[in-house]
XYZ file of C-alpha atoms in Angstrom:
494
model
C 145.251 139.569 78.255
C 144.655 142.436 75.337
C 147.406 141.612 72.154
C 149.850 145.124 72.852
C 152.102 146.064 70.578
C 155.434 144.806 70.185
C 158.030 144.931 73.105
C 162.180 144.672 73.523
C 161.348 140.551 74.004
C 159.066 139.952 71.363
C 161.706 141.759 69.111
C 164.743 139.410 70.745
C 162.446 136.700 69.863
C 162.019 137.828 66.302
C 165.224 138.394 65.959
C 166.253 135.002 67.552
C 163.248 133.128 64.623
C 165.202 135.081 61.636
C 168.192 134.475 62.230
C 167.030 130.588 62.359
C 165.721 130.546 59.307
C 168.603 132.704 57.127
C 170.711 130.461 58.655
C 169.047 127.415 57.115
C 168.950 129.106 53.815
C 171.940 129.023 53.795
C 172.940 126.160 54.472
C 170.381 125.054 51.890
C 172.220 127.470 49.416
C 175.519 126.095 50.274
C 173.894 122.398 50.161
C 172.014 123.318 46.589
C 176.263 124.772 44.940
C 177.778 121.100 46.649
C 175.247 119.137 45.446
C 173.815 120.511 42.179
C 177.207 121.952 40.742
C 178.496 118.320 40.942
C 175.279 117.293 39.376
C 175.889 120.321 36.427
C 179.400 119.433 36.096
C 178.721 115.511 35.627
C 175.746 116.171 33.365
C 177.914 118.739 31.121
C 180.495 117.088 30.743
C 178.400 114.225 29.704
C 177.110 116.080 27.544
C 180.338 117.665 25.564
C 181.332 114.242 25.337
C 178.691 113.300 23.106
C 179.299 116.093 21.680
C 182.195 115.797 20.639
C 181.981 112.214 19.852
C 178.851 113.589 17.484
C 181.748 116.121 15.474
C 184.133 113.969 15.660
C 182.477 111.490 13.569
C 181.246 113.986 11.475
C 185.046 115.402 11.067
C 185.497 111.965 9.816
C 184.081 111.575 6.848
C 185.936 113.484 5.213
C 189.716 114.284 7.480
C 191.440 116.792 5.407
C 195.417 115.696 4.764
C 196.248 119.504 4.373
C 197.194 120.684 7.297
C 196.536 124.171 6.715
C 192.777 122.396 5.625
C 193.239 120.453 9.218
C 193.484 123.770 11.206
C 190.858 124.713 9.399
C 188.929 121.808 10.844
C 189.897 122.385 14.358
C 188.709 125.736 15.030
C 185.404 124.751 13.323
C 185.193 121.958 16.295
C 186.789 124.663 18.608
C 188.196 121.815 19.973
C 192.489 120.355 19.725
C 192.201 118.416 16.908
C 194.777 114.944 16.262
C 194.102 111.832 13.863
C 196.563 109.125 14.358
C 197.636 106.245 12.354
C 196.534 102.811 13.571
C 200.051 102.173 14.830
C 199.735 105.066 16.517
C 201.586 107.513 15.211
C 200.177 111.201 14.970
C 200.178 111.720 11.680
C 199.162 115.449 12.203
C 197.652 117.837 15.226
C 196.387 121.350 15.141
C 198.627 122.755 17.952
C 201.468 120.856 18.325
C 204.140 119.405 15.678
C 203.455 115.376 14.645
C 206.829 114.933 14.450
C 207.521 115.201 17.863
C 205.123 113.646 19.596
C 205.187 110.500 21.493
C 203.265 107.442 19.602
C 199.063 107.078 20.977
C 198.917 103.369 20.742
C 199.455 103.139 24.669
C 196.357 105.610 24.979
C 193.340 104.464 26.091
C 190.910 106.473 24.368
C 193.090 106.120 21.385
C 192.805 102.418 22.059
C 189.018 103.048 22.396
C 188.776 103.789 18.528
C 191.246 101.604 16.905
C 188.845 99.062 17.792
C 186.032 100.580 15.838
C 184.325 102.595 18.813
C 183.779 105.951 20.471
C 186.811 106.557 23.166
C 186.974 109.841 26.257
C 188.841 110.669 29.176
C 190.599 113.160 31.125
C 194.401 113.786 31.603
C 197.086 116.342 31.208
C 198.326 116.974 27.691
C 202.312 115.155 28.101
C 202.876 117.952 25.038
C 201.508 120.769 26.184
C 200.515 120.546 29.815
C 197.476 120.736 29.612
C 194.034 119.241 31.300
C 192.019 118.550 27.937
C 189.101 115.816 27.732
C 190.087 113.226 24.961
C 187.136 112.237 22.736
C 188.621 109.475 19.828
C 186.902 108.418 17.155
C 187.490 105.273 14.590
C 188.956 106.925 10.799
C 189.879 104.932 8.512
C 193.303 103.213 8.770
C 193.432 104.949 12.308
C 191.463 107.272 14.681
C 190.499 111.074 14.218
C 191.156 112.494 18.406
C 189.398 115.847 19.243
C 190.581 117.653 22.563
C 188.670 120.624 24.681
C 190.691 122.199 27.486
C 189.032 121.959 30.966
C 190.172 124.994 31.728
C 187.503 126.201 29.374
C 185.173 123.263 30.867
C 185.591 125.033 34.386
C 184.747 128.666 32.919
C 181.613 126.456 31.357
C 180.901 125.071 34.537
C 181.026 127.942 36.683
C 179.058 130.854 34.815
C 176.561 127.863 35.511
C 176.965 127.523 39.102
C 176.581 131.127 39.015
C 173.071 131.162 37.256
C 172.144 128.577 39.604
C 173.313 129.860 42.475
C 171.576 133.369 41.130
C 168.228 131.533 40.422
C 168.246 129.987 44.207
C 168.707 133.149 45.992
C 165.826 134.666 43.658
C 164.075 131.396 44.800
C 164.499 132.133 48.052
C 163.457 135.875 48.586
C 159.686 134.117 49.085
C 160.497 132.008 51.632
C 162.665 134.813 53.634
C 159.122 137.132 53.768
C 157.107 134.018 54.645
C 159.751 133.592 56.765
C 159.763 136.912 58.205
C 155.799 136.864 58.336
C 155.980 133.103 59.900
C 158.820 134.860 62.560
C 156.737 137.978 63.990
C 153.469 136.198 64.458
C 155.551 133.166 66.288
C 156.896 135.648 68.202
C 154.446 137.774 69.218
C 152.739 135.177 71.019
C 155.830 133.521 72.460
C 156.138 137.304 73.801
C 152.462 137.368 75.172
C 152.693 133.777 76.820
C 156.117 134.591 78.117
C 154.021 138.559 79.327
C 151.292 136.196 80.811
C 153.733 133.865 82.450
C 155.347 136.335 84.670
C 152.062 137.834 85.291
C 151.638 134.302 86.653
C 154.739 134.583 88.459
C 153.726 138.047 90.391
C 149.658 136.472 91.514
C 148.205 138.065 88.653
C 145.766 134.824 88.713
C 142.614 137.220 87.181
C 144.795 137.917 84.109
C 144.037 135.712 80.452
C 145.404 134.837 76.949
C 142.876 136.206 74.708
C 141.363 134.279 71.608
C 143.567 131.382 71.782
C 144.080 129.012 68.701
C 143.922 125.578 67.699
C 147.454 125.158 67.147
C 149.722 123.583 69.294
C 150.775 127.440 70.577
C 147.031 127.740 70.924
C 147.378 124.413 73.112
C 149.727 126.035 75.211
C 147.932 129.030 76.076
C 144.676 127.589 76.372
C 146.943 125.343 78.992
C 148.849 128.578 80.559
C 144.402 129.520 80.619
C 143.307 127.342 82.775
C 146.777 127.282 84.952
C 145.415 130.595 85.899
C 142.379 129.462 86.376
C 143.479 127.016 89.043
C 145.678 128.560 90.536
C 143.475 131.937 91.461
C 140.849 129.053 92.623
C 143.353 127.740 94.884
C 144.062 131.072 95.956
C 140.559 132.202 96.576
C 140.115 129.123 98.293
C 143.248 130.204 100.918
C 142.108 133.082 101.188
C 138.810 132.026 102.277
C 140.203 128.940 104.135
C 141.854 132.079 105.604
C 139.459 134.319 106.702
C 137.576 131.255 107.507
C 140.396 130.768 109.987
C 140.536 133.642 111.006
C 136.820 133.774 112.063
C 137.686 130.910 113.514
C 140.099 132.721 115.858
C 138.126 134.912 116.466
C 134.835 132.641 117.911
C 137.458 130.899 119.716
C 138.856 133.590 121.578
C 134.840 134.896 122.268
C 134.358 131.131 123.537
C 136.509 131.169 125.887
C 136.335 135.126 127.063
C 132.257 133.772 127.149
C 132.712 130.341 128.495
C 134.723 132.245 131.611
C 133.081 134.524 132.524
C 130.428 132.311 132.462
C 132.155 129.868 135.099
C 132.825 132.532 137.052
C 129.871 134.097 137.636
C 128.419 130.381 139.573
C 131.818 129.441 141.016
C 132.421 132.770 142.655
C 128.945 132.477 144.021
C 129.924 129.053 145.039
C 133.078 129.750 146.163
C 131.907 131.757 148.191
C 128.594 130.858 150.434
C 130.829 127.923 151.028
C 133.699 129.547 152.516
C 130.356 131.417 155.026
C 129.173 128.420 156.026
C 132.589 127.240 157.118
C 133.359 130.616 158.923
C 130.108 129.772 161.322
C 127.313 130.152 158.932
C 126.860 126.382 159.241
C 125.237 126.238 162.484
C 122.975 129.867 162.237
C 119.430 128.125 161.213
C 118.119 131.437 159.748
C 120.661 131.310 156.981
C 122.929 127.742 156.801
C 119.749 126.279 154.357
C 119.396 129.512 152.407
C 123.104 128.995 151.676
C 123.177 125.030 150.472
C 120.079 126.345 148.320
C 121.999 128.998 146.750
C 125.225 126.772 146.558
C 122.919 123.485 144.598
C 121.168 126.607 142.094
C 124.916 127.615 141.055
C 125.931 123.684 141.145
C 123.247 123.058 138.600
C 123.929 125.781 136.250
C 127.851 124.738 136.088
C 126.126 121.672 135.054
C 123.649 122.602 132.772
C 126.561 125.022 130.811
C 129.260 121.643 131.192
C 126.667 119.882 129.612
C 125.860 122.147 126.977
C 129.304 122.977 126.015
C 129.654 119.111 126.011
C 126.645 118.912 123.135
C 128.577 121.930 121.159
C 132.154 120.332 121.737
C 130.938 116.894 120.290
C 129.245 118.740 117.357
C 132.163 120.400 116.566
C 134.840 118.445 116.540
C 132.530 116.014 114.573
C 131.579 113.250 117.056
C 127.859 113.916 117.418
C 126.964 110.887 115.394
C 123.132 110.550 114.326
C 120.871 107.275 113.552
C 118.395 108.538 111.237
C 114.744 107.112 110.884
C 111.538 107.868 109.825
C 108.977 108.397 112.871
C 105.955 109.588 113.571
C 106.449 113.218 114.276
C 102.862 113.217 116.419
C 104.928 110.379 119.140
C 107.581 112.138 119.379
C 106.458 115.612 120.293
C 103.373 114.231 122.516
C 106.752 112.533 124.445
C 108.531 114.889 124.744
C 105.257 116.804 126.074
C 105.070 114.146 128.309
C 107.889 114.530 130.203
C 107.881 118.651 130.759
C 104.494 117.925 132.343
C 106.066 118.070 135.463
C 107.895 121.465 135.140
C 104.957 122.832 133.492
C 102.569 122.174 136.683
C 104.988 123.419 139.457
C 104.995 126.786 137.693
C 101.406 127.331 137.029
C 101.788 126.724 133.507
C 98.792 124.401 130.631
C 100.999 122.907 127.783
C 98.595 122.256 125.010
C 99.757 119.341 122.393
C 98.001 120.230 118.703
C 98.533 116.816 116.561
C 98.235 116.667 112.934
C 95.766 115.495 111.368
C 97.641 113.425 109.039
C 100.434 112.009 111.049
C 103.220 112.784 109.024
C 106.138 109.977 109.832
C 110.128 112.472 109.251
C 113.664 111.205 108.572
C 115.138 112.374 111.440
C 117.388 111.491 114.387
C 114.439 111.513 117.441
C 117.102 111.713 120.210
C 118.160 115.295 117.924
C 114.296 116.416 118.073
C 113.800 114.866 121.967
C 116.982 117.462 122.784
C 114.962 120.571 120.089
C 111.986 119.924 121.466
C 112.784 120.289 125.265
C 115.198 122.997 124.460
C 112.188 124.950 123.012
C 109.735 123.972 125.959
C 112.657 125.211 128.610
C 112.805 128.057 126.849
C 109.432 128.748 127.211
C 108.524 127.993 130.528
C 111.753 130.130 131.295
C 110.012 132.753 130.062
C 106.337 131.938 130.502
C 104.900 134.089 133.741
C 102.327 131.589 135.937
C 99.426 130.770 134.610
C 100.501 131.249 131.533
C 100.125 128.405 128.118
C 102.329 126.637 125.937
C 101.161 125.136 122.586
C 103.517 122.703 120.769
C 102.070 121.339 118.061
C 102.504 119.644 114.238
C 101.772 120.973 111.010
C 102.635 120.249 107.247
C 103.970 122.337 105.195
C 103.256 121.185 101.757
C 103.557 120.967 99.370
C 107.402 121.300 100.823
C 108.453 117.918 101.215
C 109.113 118.733 105.031
C 106.738 118.937 108.429
C 106.749 121.283 110.792
C 106.977 121.218 114.825
C 106.208 124.677 116.806
C 106.482 126.057 120.194
C 104.404 128.697 120.855
C 104.228 130.157 124.047
C 102.569 133.426 126.084
C 105.879 134.871 127.771
C 107.604 138.546 127.507
C 108.409 138.177 124.147
C 111.170 139.528 122.213
C 112.417 142.560 120.941
C 112.287 142.891 117.167
C 116.170 143.857 117.325
C 116.963 140.983 119.574
C 115.846 137.754 116.560
C 118.710 138.281 114.650
C 121.243 137.327 116.966
C 119.394 134.876 118.867
C 120.663 131.938 118.045
C 124.179 133.127 118.427
C 125.970 131.418 121.324
C 126.240 132.446 124.688
C 122.855 136.164 123.493
C 121.078 137.142 125.877
C 118.408 139.240 125.797
C 117.892 140.554 129.161
C 121.696 138.834 130.921
C 119.901 139.536 134.377
C 117.393 137.219 133.968
C 117.946 135.046 132.020
C 121.070 133.744 134.600
C 118.679 134.211 137.168
C 116.326 131.825 135.861
C 119.132 129.069 135.352
C 119.776 130.116 131.164
C 123.510 128.856 130.037
C 123.657 130.430 126.209
C 123.381 128.463 125.357
C 120.535 126.410 124.291
C 119.176 127.964 121.250
C 121.730 128.092 119.521
C 122.141 123.663 120.289
C 118.447 123.656 118.638
C 119.642 125.365 115.158
C 123.239 122.954 115.030
C 121.201 119.871 115.783
C 118.444 121.197 113.427
C 119.850 122.191 110.415
C 122.542 118.598 110.714
C 118.820 116.625 110.335
C 118.068 118.522 107.050
C 115.753 121.092 108.890
C 115.627 124.797 109.210
C 114.999 126.569 112.721
C 112.689 130.306 112.442
C 111.038 132.157 115.213
C 109.194 135.075 115.442
C 108.331 137.307 118.364
C 107.102 140.772 119.725
C 107.196 141.935 123.147
C 104.477 141.228 125.274
C 102.636 139.521 122.664
C 104.196 135.845 123.418
C 106.716 133.974 121.190
C 106.251 131.192 118.598
C 109.735 128.777 117.653
C 109.215 126.949 114.737
C 111.952 124.081 113.160
C 111.436 121.747 110.290
C 112.344 118.276 109.368
C 112.504 116.405 106.374
C 110.219 113.951 105.295
C 112.376 111.782 103.946
C 115.901 111.219 103.343
C 118.724 114.080 102.227
C 121.262 111.996 102.512
C 122.450 113.871 105.538
C 125.442 112.363 106.594
C 125.123 110.733 109.978
C 128.384 112.474 111.397
C 128.342 115.987 111.798
C 130.528 118.268 109.863
C 128.339 122.211 110.083
C 131.171 123.087 111.668
C 130.270 127.008 109.409
C 128.007 127.222 110.730
C 129.598 126.487 114.373
C 131.828 129.893 113.103
C 129.505 132.391 112.435
C 127.175 131.660 115.635
């Protein structure tokens, strides 16, 4: 399939992908805000505590006793300043009256400072009612405490948080752009894959996805293409099988019609002459013997037709067994010629055998070869007039690994237009003459199938009035042919 412009399906996939990416980025931004804010707040407080400790220690070097000066120190430190005696009394405070303040000896930060260490804590001021970060450092005869309102700290943390969110959002912009490009790329490929699947569902097995990639989607595309090829092959195979079944059905119908026709004539003749004899002609010495001869002739014709039909049936049902072995071809041909001599002498026809000079061997079934050669010689005897001649010979087809056996007669010949159909079942050049001579119309079809089952080919050359030559080949060596006939396709076109 060629890549097309974005379809509505591609757009839907794109928006779903980009929406999913944006949701992930929002979740990531919330996570960054939550965790980074905590880290920023903690870091800021730790830094502020260290700064307050440093400022307190600097102020502890020279703590002023003058209240005005004390307030100036507090403003310079940017916080609330408290001076505490060793017994916990508040001596001075920059934002409250010292004599109104409670004793601070129980404050943890003050206790740490009185013990000589810097102390810190976050709590609500009982005096002002506002949360503070308290840091206390030791001074001579007491402690100096510096406090900063937590509201100011929170405002600073919020400012840091806003700057971090803005920076993170800006950092996400390239990611969003890349995600959009990736979503567009993936959506187009997924759209093509879905459209291709729809084509397969419609039965368009010739469609293909163009240029599959090497990634996972490319692997999916290749597998879909392979699926399409497999479905196309299966569909074509089913079409061929359907066509073959239709052809086989036509052949079956033609076969039934032809067999019925071939059986009707001799049966009608037998029935008619039998009824004539029963009606009294059996006592007629001038006709009874002739009628019985006609009945016998038609009975023989039925027997021959039945035998030929059984042979074709065995081949078609794969019941024709072969026993392949190596044989001297000259001996096989000589035996068949000898068996046909009485028939030839009866018609005053000469049969000659021309052996090969090299005594070749053939890998074949001797019974099948005898049947093929018998049919060809018998066919030549039928269509060769008295005082005619038949030549049966063997020739090698160098450099081909085959030997050829031929039967050449001086008979009436065959018109050229009939030669292509000569090996079809029940096909006759001269139907009336063929029936008169007792032909069944199956002999040459049997010849063709038996030869092919042994790995050979059959051919014919002929001219009207000049005789005919039928020839077939047999392999010298084993071609791996099955010993059980499997030539149904040949039968379907015969």
